[in-house]
């Protein structure tokens, strides 16, 4: 029998949210049983030292206002660990693109990041936080030596080919261009006014659901595009419009096609959806 | 005098503890945090609503508390009063965040620094708790459902029934960890070879938030920050250091009071209060969940565009303060004071912070445990 | 003559009659008579005056839409595009006054007859979509000010429509061409970033 793959989980500058998200993975025990955990910032593991690993997991961004650790500054420490690892899972938007806190490991927002040269062995899992199933999926695929189909940014296609719009319970409202007039209602789609970025955000969160039960747009909160390079954009609760027309339209359609369809749908009113979904007299 | 530097890991983030010793006993201690993230600067000039997305990211384990404090600060600045239903929902999700925090802290942070434990039952428990939060708030961690003016969700009775039943179920299951009559096998096992009375501190307590069943005994106006030797700032109340957190805010409870009378503010009392608080929160949530009127509005749109406000709550680790200044719907200034700053300030020998005081006169071997009893969040501190 | 060509001819004839005698007073019989067709035969092409009116609207909207699309595809500034759109509209107003008249007046002032199958912007979507694209790109390129769509749309179309009306009523002292420059400059000044 092969020995268990050695996994090293390093936290750079972040909020530990990726770890706490991962803790919600239902079969975490079964998963951890299959690996040898060299280090994790919170889970019981061995002493922190620079060492070889089969899988290196990097959580958090690169930033210079960080005290040296084992006499390495943060960037050098990450560099050493990457060199000594076979595969690297770049976990979370901070680590993939930079997010709120700094520069990413693989990218720096839209540009190449400090460790872009190691892209070959990296798998990118953006998300603030990434969904626990995503992290587990990549670890499992690596354990089993299976091929992970990836896009140009090294994101697994089985996750990021979806948009967070797919699976939203407000889809019918989106179809008929019925917006939410105010926060806190079950009716309406949050795309037109409240800033929902679902139709152009790569994520399967609304399909597999958070905590096995819900999602932001389902709970009336717009999607903030937490898996994307420019997260967090400005004015997150407001749809960016140019002359009243959404600045960002659903992935894959031309503006002309979208505006035509939108105009038609808006003109042909859906009576049922124009009323409160649950009301006393219907 | 001998000085040792210890890196404290397996807390939320990391910190360095510098111990000054004489005859094996700790004489003085200094605490250093490693990073600074500049959140307050990052918020400047953004739309105030953006704070509801950015601030939960201050911390992966207590980000929801930051969200609630943010919305409260904005509501205070813009004179917004929220409805009762929104208030109750926020209490539930915040209460649940405290619960998942305490469980993870006990089994992941504290216990393994003394002896091995099957921590998976804690992860399983906190996973279920997170699920109830998500049912209301969309997800956990990092939701933004509590916004100035109320909440974004519009629940039906189906969800409310599920929330209620899940609360009862988890309350029931918690009895194995710490029962309502104060019995905890895991806690007694932890102390099988550690003295219960070590780690006594200042015996001075502060409660600033009025959420859940907590009643404040002070006013956040008197809280001041001052520079310290570490990257973070010291926090004083009326020029004195105070302990905040579960021990501070639960001394009214008979059972906790009894333990306190026996062991004073030692590590045992501190841990007991934290574990027992979970029961009190469950009881409180089960009471208020029935007081919700489902037909009430979830959200009231803010009108004012300018103002100064403060949001104070009792978060998992104690009093949390957010202050905001809004000008033309944009953030002009933002200030965050977290509980760990209160407990882990760097005072001088004649003016010690709670964590420093708790280490003095103790053996170095115990320092890790004593220190961790404050449930340190280095992540929050380095906001 | 194919059926489509015949339909087109009927529509053009109808346009003329609408312009000459007004939309309401013109009947299907009048149109048939003008075409030299029987009313029964007309039925093979249009079931009612309403359906004729509707198709006419789609037809004119498409003509405008196609032309504006050409302008949208040009690699020129928003200011130059405004001038081209004004020019296009004024030329049409001169060369095909019935069409412009119908589009501006019949459609906008008789919206109730289009309520069945022509709700909202449905029949004029080809035209409105292109105007939207023109506005959206202008704002995106930071050449136009970001504002409410209808505020900008009303300013643009109301203004040039108004001038075309004055021209047809014979009130304008000068030729429409002479207004292209000042009108497009005024529009640009009102819309620019
Ligand atoms: S709320 Fe967002 S995710 Fe849901 S349907 Fe609308 S655009 Fe899509
Ligand atoms: S809905 Fe959007 S912001 Fe929320 S988790 Fe999914 S991708 Fe991220």
PDB file of C-alpha atoms in Angstrom, chain A residues 13-276:
ATOM      1  CA  UNK A  13      -2.414  36.998   5.313  1.00  0.00           C
ATOM      2  CA  UNK A  14      -6.140  36.382   5.512  1.00  0.00           C
ATOM      3  CA  UNK A  15      -8.942  35.743   7.955  1.00  0.00           C
ATOM      4  CA  UNK A  16      -8.780  31.941   8.444  1.00  0.00           C
ATOM      5  CA  UNK A  17     -12.162  31.811   6.714  1.00  0.00           C
ATOM      6  CA  UNK A  18     -11.002  29.220   4.172  1.00  0.00           C
ATOM      7  CA  UNK A  19     -10.121  26.895   7.037  1.00  0.00           C
ATOM      8  CA  UNK A  20     -13.395  27.501   8.819  1.00  0.00           C
ATOM      9  CA  UNK A  21     -15.254  26.934   5.589  1.00  0.00           C
ATOM     10  CA  UNK A  22     -13.391  23.665   5.133  1.00  0.00           C
ATOM     11  CA  UNK A  23     -14.342  22.590   8.672  1.00  0.00           C
ATOM     12  CA  UNK A  24     -17.943  22.464   7.493  1.00  0.00           C
ATOM     13  CA  UNK A  25     -17.144  19.630   5.134  1.00  0.00           C
ATOM     14  CA  UNK A  26     -19.402  16.789   6.224  1.00  0.00           C
ATOM     15  CA  UNK A  27     -16.906  13.990   5.667  1.00  0.00           C
ATOM     16  CA  UNK A  28     -13.862  15.814   6.970  1.00  0.00           C
ATOM     17  CA  UNK A  29     -12.796  12.894   9.163  1.00  0.00           C
ATOM     18  CA  UNK A  30     -12.937  10.435   6.287  1.00  0.00           C
ATOM     19  CA  UNK A  31     -10.929  12.850   4.154  1.00  0.00           C
ATOM     20  CA  UNK A  32      -8.272  13.564   6.768  1.00  0.00           C
ATOM     21  CA  UNK A  33      -7.890   9.843   7.372  1.00  0.00           C
ATOM     22  CA  UNK A  34      -6.559   9.536   3.842  1.00  0.00           C
ATOM     23  CA  UNK A  35      -3.753  12.060   4.263  1.00  0.00           C
ATOM     24  CA  UNK A  36      -0.884  12.810   6.568  1.00  0.00           C
ATOM     25  CA  UNK A  37      -1.414  16.351   7.815  1.00  0.00           C
ATOM     26  CA  UNK A  38       2.023  17.883   8.296  1.00  0.00           C
ATOM     27  CA  UNK A  39       0.739  21.239   9.351  1.00  0.00           C
ATOM     28  CA  UNK A  40      -2.456  23.186   9.632  1.00  0.00           C
ATOM     29  CA  UNK A  41      -2.859  26.511  11.476  1.00  0.00           C
ATOM     30  CA  UNK A  42      -5.780  25.208  13.566  1.00  0.00           C
ATOM     31  CA  UNK A  43      -6.091  21.448  13.290  1.00  0.00           C
ATOM     32  CA  UNK A  44      -3.878  19.360  15.529  1.00  0.00           C
ATOM     33  CA  UNK A  45      -0.716  18.627  13.530  1.00  0.00           C
ATOM     34  CA  UNK A  46       3.037  18.522  13.944  1.00  0.00           C
ATOM     35  CA  UNK A  47       5.418  21.358  14.533  1.00  0.00           C
ATOM     36  CA  UNK A  48       5.750  24.052  11.937  1.00  0.00           C
ATOM     37  CA  UNK A  49       8.838  23.541   9.818  1.00  0.00           C
ATOM     38  CA  UNK A  50       9.849  24.019   6.231  1.00  0.00           C
ATOM     39  CA  UNK A  51       9.641  20.602   4.649  1.00  0.00           C
ATOM     40  CA  UNK A  52       8.717  18.526   1.613  1.00  0.00           C
ATOM     41  CA  UNK A  53       5.064  17.890   0.893  1.00  0.00           C
ATOM     42  CA  UNK A  54       2.959  16.155  -1.724  1.00  0.00           C
ATOM     43  CA  UNK A  55       0.246  18.752  -1.511  1.00  0.00           C
ATOM     44  CA  UNK A  56       0.783  22.281  -0.335  1.00  0.00           C
ATOM     45  CA  UNK A  57      -2.338  24.276   0.437  1.00  0.00           C
ATOM     46  CA  UNK A  58      -1.923  28.034   0.573  1.00  0.00           C
ATOM     47  CA  UNK A  59      -4.581  30.158   2.247  1.00  0.00           C
ATOM     48  CA  UNK A  60      -4.274  33.946   2.393  1.00  0.00           C
ATOM     49  CA  UNK A  61      -2.569  36.700   0.462  1.00  0.00           C
ATOM     50  CA  UNK A  62       0.967  38.028   0.308  1.00  0.00           C
ATOM     51  CA  UNK A  63       1.641  41.225   2.192  1.00  0.00           C
ATOM     52  CA  UNK A  64       4.801  42.819   3.518  1.00  0.00           C
ATOM     53  CA  UNK A  65       3.437  43.958   6.878  1.00  0.00           C
ATOM     54  CA  UNK A  66       3.960  40.524   8.331  1.00  0.00           C
ATOM     55  CA  UNK A  67       6.514  39.491  10.920  1.00  0.00           C
ATOM     56  CA  UNK A  68       9.140  36.951   9.883  1.00  0.00           C
ATOM     57  CA  UNK A  69       8.336  33.371  10.756  1.00  0.00           C
ATOM     58  CA  UNK A  70      11.161  30.908  11.391  1.00  0.00           C
ATOM     59  CA  UNK A  71      13.338  33.786  10.191  1.00  0.00           C
ATOM     60  CA  UNK A  72      11.731  33.776   6.761  1.00  0.00           C
ATOM     61  CA  UNK A  73       9.689  36.665   5.561  1.00  0.00           C
ATOM     62  CA  UNK A  74       6.340  35.593   4.213  1.00  0.00           C
ATOM     63  CA  UNK A  75       7.187  35.600   0.513  1.00  0.00           C
ATOM     64  CA  UNK A  76      10.406  33.624   1.009  1.00  0.00           C
ATOM     65  CA  UNK A  77       8.614  31.158   3.242  1.00  0.00           C
ATOM     66  CA  UNK A  78       5.943  30.524   0.621  1.00  0.00           C
ATOM     67  CA  UNK A  79       8.642  30.254  -2.021  1.00  0.00           C
ATOM     68  CA  UNK A  80      10.487  27.565  -0.072  1.00  0.00           C
ATOM     69  CA  UNK A  81       7.319  25.605   0.560  1.00  0.00           C
ATOM     70  CA  UNK A  82       6.231  25.765  -3.079  1.00  0.00           C
ATOM     71  CA  UNK A  83       9.634  24.552  -4.236  1.00  0.00           C
ATOM     72  CA  UNK A  84       9.411  21.589  -1.867  1.00  0.00           C
ATOM     73  CA  UNK A  85       5.915  20.521  -2.910  1.00  0.00           C
ATOM     74  CA  UNK A  86       4.631  18.389  -5.768  1.00  0.00           C
ATOM     75  CA  UNK A  87       1.237  20.031  -6.125  1.00  0.00           C
ATOM     76  CA  UNK A  88      -0.070  23.304  -4.798  1.00  0.00           C
ATOM     77  CA  UNK A  89      -3.712  24.079  -4.095  1.00  0.00           C
ATOM     78  CA  UNK A  90      -4.125  27.824  -4.065  1.00  0.00           C
ATOM     79  CA  UNK A  91      -7.142  28.166  -1.813  1.00  0.00           C
ATOM     80  CA  UNK A  92      -9.364  31.228  -1.611  1.00  0.00           C
ATOM     81  CA  UNK A  93      -9.585  34.512  -3.483  1.00  0.00           C
ATOM     82  CA  UNK A  94      -6.797  36.069  -1.340  1.00  0.00           C
ATOM     83  CA  UNK A  95      -4.373  33.408  -2.404  1.00  0.00           C
ATOM     84  CA  UNK A  96      -5.473  33.166  -6.043  1.00  0.00           C
ATOM     85  CA  UNK A  97      -5.941  36.854  -6.858  1.00  0.00           C
ATOM     86  CA  UNK A  98      -5.119  38.907  -3.757  1.00  0.00           C
ATOM     87  CA  UNK A  99      -8.646  39.646  -2.549  1.00  0.00           C
ATOM     88  CA  UNK A 100      -8.968  42.229   0.192  1.00  0.00           C
ATOM     89  CA  UNK A 101      -5.612  41.785   1.847  1.00  0.00           C
ATOM     90  CA  UNK A 102      -2.798  41.895  -0.666  1.00  0.00           C
ATOM     91  CA  UNK A 103      -1.316  40.158  -3.662  1.00  0.00           C
ATOM     92  CA  UNK A 104      -2.268  36.684  -4.731  1.00  0.00           C
ATOM     93  CA  UNK A 105       0.174  33.837  -4.988  1.00  0.00           C
ATOM     94  CA  UNK A 106      -0.824  32.857  -8.537  1.00  0.00           C
ATOM     95  CA  UNK A 107      -2.223  36.155  -9.804  1.00  0.00           C
ATOM     96  CA  UNK A 108      -2.153  39.725  -8.648  1.00  0.00           C
ATOM     97  CA  UNK A 109      -5.695  40.781  -9.521  1.00  0.00           C
ATOM     98  CA  UNK A 110      -5.636  40.692 -13.354  1.00  0.00           C
ATOM     99  CA  UNK A 111      -1.865  40.349 -13.657  1.00  0.00           C
ATOM    100  CA  UNK A 112       0.526  37.486 -13.068  1.00  0.00           C
ATOM    101  CA  UNK A 113       1.405  36.937  -9.437  1.00  0.00           C
ATOM    102  CA  UNK A 114       4.737  36.426  -7.665  1.00  0.00           C
ATOM    103  CA  UNK A 115       4.620  32.659  -8.100  1.00  0.00           C
ATOM    104  CA  UNK A 116       3.041  32.488 -11.523  1.00  0.00           C
ATOM    105  CA  UNK A 117       6.068  30.540 -12.760  1.00  0.00           C
ATOM    106  CA  UNK A 118       4.787  27.568 -10.738  1.00  0.00           C
ATOM    107  CA  UNK A 119       1.394  27.618 -12.437  1.00  0.00           C
ATOM    108  CA  UNK A 120       2.013  24.139 -13.868  1.00  0.00           C
ATOM    109  CA  UNK A 121       1.663  22.490 -10.495  1.00  0.00           C
ATOM    110  CA  UNK A 122      -1.005  24.791  -9.109  1.00  0.00           C
ATOM    111  CA  UNK A 123      -4.743  24.345  -8.872  1.00  0.00           C
ATOM    112  CA  UNK A 124      -6.693  27.537  -8.231  1.00  0.00           C
ATOM    113  CA  UNK A 125      -9.727  27.549  -5.939  1.00  0.00           C
ATOM    114  CA  UNK A 126     -10.918  31.142  -5.711  1.00  0.00           C
ATOM    115  CA  UNK A 127     -13.834  31.981  -3.438  1.00  0.00           C
ATOM    116  CA  UNK A 128     -14.202  34.116  -0.348  1.00  0.00           C
ATOM    117  CA  UNK A 129     -14.405  31.616   1.164  1.00  0.00           C
ATOM    118  CA  UNK A 130     -14.175  28.654  -1.216  1.00  0.00           C
ATOM    119  CA  UNK A 131     -16.877  26.068  -0.707  1.00  0.00           C
ATOM    120  CA  UNK A 132     -15.777  23.129   1.497  1.00  0.00           C
ATOM    121  CA  UNK A 133     -16.792  20.635  -1.192  1.00  0.00           C
ATOM    122  CA  UNK A 134     -14.425  22.300  -3.633  1.00  0.00           C
ATOM    123  CA  UNK A 135     -11.430  21.929  -1.352  1.00  0.00           C
ATOM    124  CA  UNK A 136     -12.329  18.331  -0.563  1.00  0.00           C
ATOM    125  CA  UNK A 137     -12.841  17.578  -4.248  1.00  0.00           C
ATOM    126  CA  UNK A 138      -9.388  18.753  -5.265  1.00  0.00           C
ATOM    127  CA  UNK A 139      -7.665  16.925  -2.400  1.00  0.00           C
ATOM    128  CA  UNK A 140      -9.537  13.713  -3.270  1.00  0.00           C
ATOM    129  CA  UNK A 141      -8.754  14.007  -6.978  1.00  0.00           C
ATOM    130  CA  UNK A 142      -5.072  14.432  -6.150  1.00  0.00           C
ATOM    131  CA  UNK A 143      -5.094  11.521  -3.714  1.00  0.00           C
ATOM    132  CA  UNK A 144      -6.623   9.326  -6.369  1.00  0.00           C
ATOM    133  CA  UNK A 145      -4.290  10.688  -9.008  1.00  0.00           C
ATOM    134  CA  UNK A 146      -7.199  11.638 -11.246  1.00  0.00           C
ATOM    135  CA  UNK A 147      -6.997  14.242 -13.948  1.00  0.00           C
ATOM    136  CA  UNK A 148      -8.600  17.551 -12.987  1.00  0.00           C
ATOM    137  CA  UNK A 149      -9.932  19.344 -16.026  1.00  0.00           C
ATOM    138  CA  UNK A 150      -8.901  22.986 -15.710  1.00  0.00           C
ATOM    139  CA  UNK A 151      -9.561  26.284 -17.473  1.00  0.00           C
ATOM    140  CA  UNK A 152      -6.971  28.878 -18.502  1.00  0.00           C
ATOM    141  CA  UNK A 153      -6.666  30.207 -14.977  1.00  0.00           C
ATOM    142  CA  UNK A 154      -6.136  26.705 -13.597  1.00  0.00           C
ATOM    143  CA  UNK A 155      -9.579  26.568 -12.019  1.00  0.00           C
ATOM    144  CA  UNK A 156     -11.238  23.133 -12.068  1.00  0.00           C
ATOM    145  CA  UNK A 157     -13.899  23.132 -14.762  1.00  0.00           C
ATOM    146  CA  UNK A 158     -16.218  20.936 -12.757  1.00  0.00           C
ATOM    147  CA  UNK A 159     -16.612  23.865 -10.367  1.00  0.00           C
ATOM    148  CA  UNK A 160     -16.019  27.077 -12.272  1.00  0.00           C
ATOM    149  CA  UNK A 161     -17.877  26.311 -15.490  1.00  0.00           C
ATOM    150  CA  UNK A 162     -21.029  27.127 -13.555  1.00  0.00           C
ATOM    151  CA  UNK A 163     -22.122  30.597 -12.609  1.00  0.00           C
ATOM    152  CA  UNK A 164     -23.524  31.346  -9.180  1.00  0.00           C
ATOM    153  CA  UNK A 165     -26.690  32.359 -11.035  1.00  0.00           C
ATOM    154  CA  UNK A 166     -27.272  28.715 -11.946  1.00  0.00           C
ATOM    155  CA  UNK A 167     -29.534  27.186  -9.360  1.00  0.00           C
ATOM    156  CA  UNK A 168     -30.816  30.431  -7.897  1.00  0.00           C
ATOM    157  CA  UNK A 169     -34.459  30.315  -6.837  1.00  0.00           C
ATOM    158  CA  UNK A 170     -34.895  33.802  -8.288  1.00  0.00           C
ATOM    159  CA  UNK A 171     -34.224  32.605 -11.844  1.00  0.00           C
ATOM    160  CA  UNK A 172     -37.844  32.949 -12.883  1.00  0.00           C
ATOM    161  CA  UNK A 173     -37.741  36.607 -11.898  1.00  0.00           C
ATOM    162  CA  UNK A 174     -34.541  37.008 -13.839  1.00  0.00           C
ATOM    163  CA  UNK A 175     -36.217  35.525 -16.924  1.00  0.00           C
ATOM    164  CA  UNK A 176     -39.047  38.031 -16.759  1.00  0.00           C
ATOM    165  CA  UNK A 177     -36.846  40.925 -15.723  1.00  0.00           C
ATOM    166  CA  UNK A 178     -38.647  41.530 -12.488  1.00  0.00           C
ATOM    167  CA  UNK A 179     -36.422  43.263 -10.011  1.00  0.00           C
ATOM    168  CA  UNK A 180     -36.431  43.384  -6.247  1.00  0.00           C
ATOM    169  CA  UNK A 181     -37.929  46.679  -5.245  1.00  0.00           C
ATOM    170  CA  UNK A 182     -36.470  46.524  -1.788  1.00  0.00           C
ATOM    171  CA  UNK A 183     -34.247  44.196   0.201  1.00  0.00           C
ATOM    172  CA  UNK A 184     -35.947  41.612   2.373  1.00  0.00           C
ATOM    173  CA  UNK A 185     -38.458  40.148  -0.071  1.00  0.00           C
ATOM    174  CA  UNK A 186     -38.723  36.649  -1.465  1.00  0.00           C
ATOM    175  CA  UNK A 187     -39.821  38.066  -4.806  1.00  0.00           C
ATOM    176  CA  UNK A 188     -37.626  39.505  -7.515  1.00  0.00           C
ATOM    177  CA  UNK A 189     -34.167  39.149  -8.940  1.00  0.00           C
ATOM    178  CA  UNK A 190     -31.274  41.130  -7.503  1.00  0.00           C
ATOM    179  CA  UNK A 191     -29.529  41.667 -10.843  1.00  0.00           C
ATOM    180  CA  UNK A 192     -31.154  44.910 -11.927  1.00  0.00           C
ATOM    181  CA  UNK A 193     -30.664  47.115  -8.942  1.00  0.00           C
ATOM    182  CA  UNK A 194     -29.184  45.341  -5.929  1.00  0.00           C
ATOM    183  CA  UNK A 195     -25.876  44.486  -7.530  1.00  0.00           C
ATOM    184  CA  UNK A 196     -26.146  40.719  -7.946  1.00  0.00           C
ATOM    185  CA  UNK A 197     -23.155  39.450  -9.905  1.00  0.00           C
ATOM    186  CA  UNK A 198     -24.488  35.918 -10.247  1.00  0.00           C
ATOM    187  CA  UNK A 199     -24.845  35.833 -14.045  1.00  0.00           C
ATOM    188  CA  UNK A 200     -21.161  36.570 -14.579  1.00  0.00           C
ATOM    189  CA  UNK A 201     -19.526  34.951 -11.556  1.00  0.00           C
ATOM    190  CA  UNK A 202     -17.801  31.592 -11.938  1.00  0.00           C
ATOM    191  CA  UNK A 203     -18.984  29.436  -9.059  1.00  0.00           C
ATOM    192  CA  UNK A 204     -21.112  26.404  -8.340  1.00  0.00           C
ATOM    193  CA  UNK A 205     -22.225  27.611  -4.892  1.00  0.00           C
ATOM    194  CA  UNK A 206     -25.874  28.063  -5.839  1.00  0.00           C
ATOM    195  CA  UNK A 207     -25.925  24.589  -7.299  1.00  0.00           C
ATOM    196  CA  UNK A 208     -24.391  22.639  -4.435  1.00  0.00           C
ATOM    197  CA  UNK A 209     -25.487  25.220  -1.858  1.00  0.00           C
ATOM    198  CA  UNK A 210     -23.742  26.564   1.175  1.00  0.00           C
ATOM    199  CA  UNK A 211     -23.888  24.525   4.352  1.00  0.00           C
ATOM    200  CA  UNK A 212     -25.994  22.100   2.321  1.00  0.00           C
ATOM    201  CA  UNK A 213     -28.953  24.417   2.587  1.00  0.00           C
ATOM    202  CA  UNK A 214     -28.829  27.950   1.195  1.00  0.00           C
ATOM    203  CA  UNK A 215     -26.986  30.652  -0.707  1.00  0.00           C
ATOM    204  CA  UNK A 216     -26.638  34.403  -0.621  1.00  0.00           C
ATOM    205  CA  UNK A 217     -29.024  35.233  -3.473  1.00  0.00           C
ATOM    206  CA  UNK A 218     -31.539  32.750  -2.107  1.00  0.00           C
ATOM    207  CA  UNK A 219     -31.377  34.613   1.192  1.00  0.00           C
ATOM    208  CA  UNK A 220     -31.908  37.924  -0.590  1.00  0.00           C
ATOM    209  CA  UNK A 221     -28.288  39.024  -0.559  1.00  0.00           C
ATOM    210  CA  UNK A 222     -26.696  39.819  -3.917  1.00  0.00           C
ATOM    211  CA  UNK A 223     -23.805  37.691  -5.152  1.00  0.00           C
ATOM    212  CA  UNK A 224     -20.657  39.779  -4.640  1.00  0.00           C
ATOM    213  CA  UNK A 225     -18.586  37.857  -7.152  1.00  0.00           C
ATOM    214  CA  UNK A 226     -16.367  36.494  -4.405  1.00  0.00           C
ATOM    215  CA  UNK A 227     -14.639  34.039  -6.755  1.00  0.00           C
ATOM    216  CA  UNK A 228     -13.514  36.689  -9.211  1.00  0.00           C
ATOM    217  CA  UNK A 229     -10.234  38.542  -9.696  1.00  0.00           C
ATOM    218  CA  UNK A 230     -11.541  41.944  -8.806  1.00  0.00           C
ATOM    219  CA  UNK A 231     -13.349  40.930  -5.646  1.00  0.00           C
ATOM    220  CA  UNK A 232     -14.350  43.049  -3.843  1.00  0.00           C
ATOM    221  CA  UNK A 233     -15.415  45.608  -6.424  1.00  0.00           C
ATOM    222  CA  UNK A 234     -16.851  48.901  -5.235  1.00  0.00           C
ATOM    223  CA  UNK A 235     -20.523  49.566  -4.470  1.00  0.00           C
ATOM    224  CA  UNK A 236     -21.425  45.953  -3.864  1.00  0.00           C
ATOM    225  CA  UNK A 237     -25.126  46.439  -3.173  1.00  0.00           C
ATOM    226  CA  UNK A 238     -25.789  48.464  -6.316  1.00  0.00           C
ATOM    227  CA  UNK A 239     -25.874  47.301  -9.912  1.00  0.00           C
ATOM    228  CA  UNK A 240     -23.426  49.206 -12.033  1.00  0.00           C
ATOM    229  CA  UNK A 241     -25.302  50.673 -14.970  1.00  0.00           C
ATOM    230  CA  UNK A 242     -24.457  52.786 -17.959  1.00  0.00           C
ATOM    231  CA  UNK A 243     -27.452  54.947 -18.845  1.00  0.00           C
ATOM    232  CA  UNK A 244     -29.616  52.527 -16.900  1.00  0.00           C
ATOM    233  CA  UNK A 245     -28.273  49.494 -18.771  1.00  0.00           C
ATOM    234  CA  UNK A 246     -26.365  46.887 -16.728  1.00  0.00           C
ATOM    235  CA  UNK A 247     -22.634  47.344 -17.262  1.00  0.00           C
ATOM    236  CA  UNK A 248     -22.075  43.610 -16.901  1.00  0.00           C
ATOM    237  CA  UNK A 249     -24.332  41.186 -18.681  1.00  0.00           C
ATOM    238  CA  UNK A 250     -24.669  37.410 -18.394  1.00  0.00           C
ATOM    239  CA  UNK A 251     -21.618  35.462 -19.564  1.00  0.00           C
ATOM    240  CA  UNK A 252     -21.741  34.242 -23.131  1.00  0.00           C
ATOM    241  CA  UNK A 253     -24.319  36.549 -24.731  1.00  0.00           C
ATOM    242  CA  UNK A 254     -23.715  39.676 -26.760  1.00  0.00           C
ATOM    243  CA  UNK A 255     -25.027  42.969 -25.511  1.00  0.00           C
ATOM    244  CA  UNK A 256     -27.404  43.347 -28.463  1.00  0.00           C
ATOM    245  CA  UNK A 257     -28.851  39.896 -27.937  1.00  0.00           C
ATOM    246  CA  UNK A 258     -29.216  40.480 -24.210  1.00  0.00           C
ATOM    247  CA  UNK A 259     -30.923  43.847 -24.604  1.00  0.00           C
ATOM    248  CA  UNK A 260     -33.315  42.470 -27.200  1.00  0.00           C
ATOM    249  CA  UNK A 261     -34.341  39.552 -25.018  1.00  0.00           C
ATOM    250  CA  UNK A 262     -34.542  41.756 -21.942  1.00  0.00           C
ATOM    251  CA  UNK A 263     -36.742  44.283 -23.725  1.00  0.00           C
ATOM    252  CA  UNK A 264     -39.095  41.595 -24.921  1.00  0.00           C
ATOM    253  CA  UNK A 265     -39.341  39.885 -21.543  1.00  0.00           C
ATOM    254  CA  UNK A 266     -39.996  43.162 -19.811  1.00  0.00           C
ATOM    255  CA  UNK A 267     -42.711  44.071 -22.297  1.00  0.00           C
ATOM    256  CA  UNK A 268     -44.484  40.755 -21.899  1.00  0.00           C
ATOM    257  CA  UNK A 269     -45.421  41.004 -18.275  1.00  0.00           C
ATOM    258  CA  UNK A 270     -45.709  37.832 -16.207  1.00  0.00           C
ATOM    259  CA  UNK A 271     -48.826  38.445 -14.156  1.00  0.00           C
ATOM    260  CA  UNK A 272     -48.179  35.806 -11.528  1.00  0.00           C
ATOM    261  CA  UNK A 273     -44.677  37.034 -10.798  1.00  0.00           C
ATOM    262  CA  UNK A 274     -45.711  40.660 -10.708  1.00  0.00           C
ATOM    263  CA  UNK A 275     -47.630  40.088  -7.497  1.00  0.00           C
ATOM    264  CA  UNK A 276     -46.495  39.033  -4.067  1.00  0.00           C
TER     265      UNK A 276
END
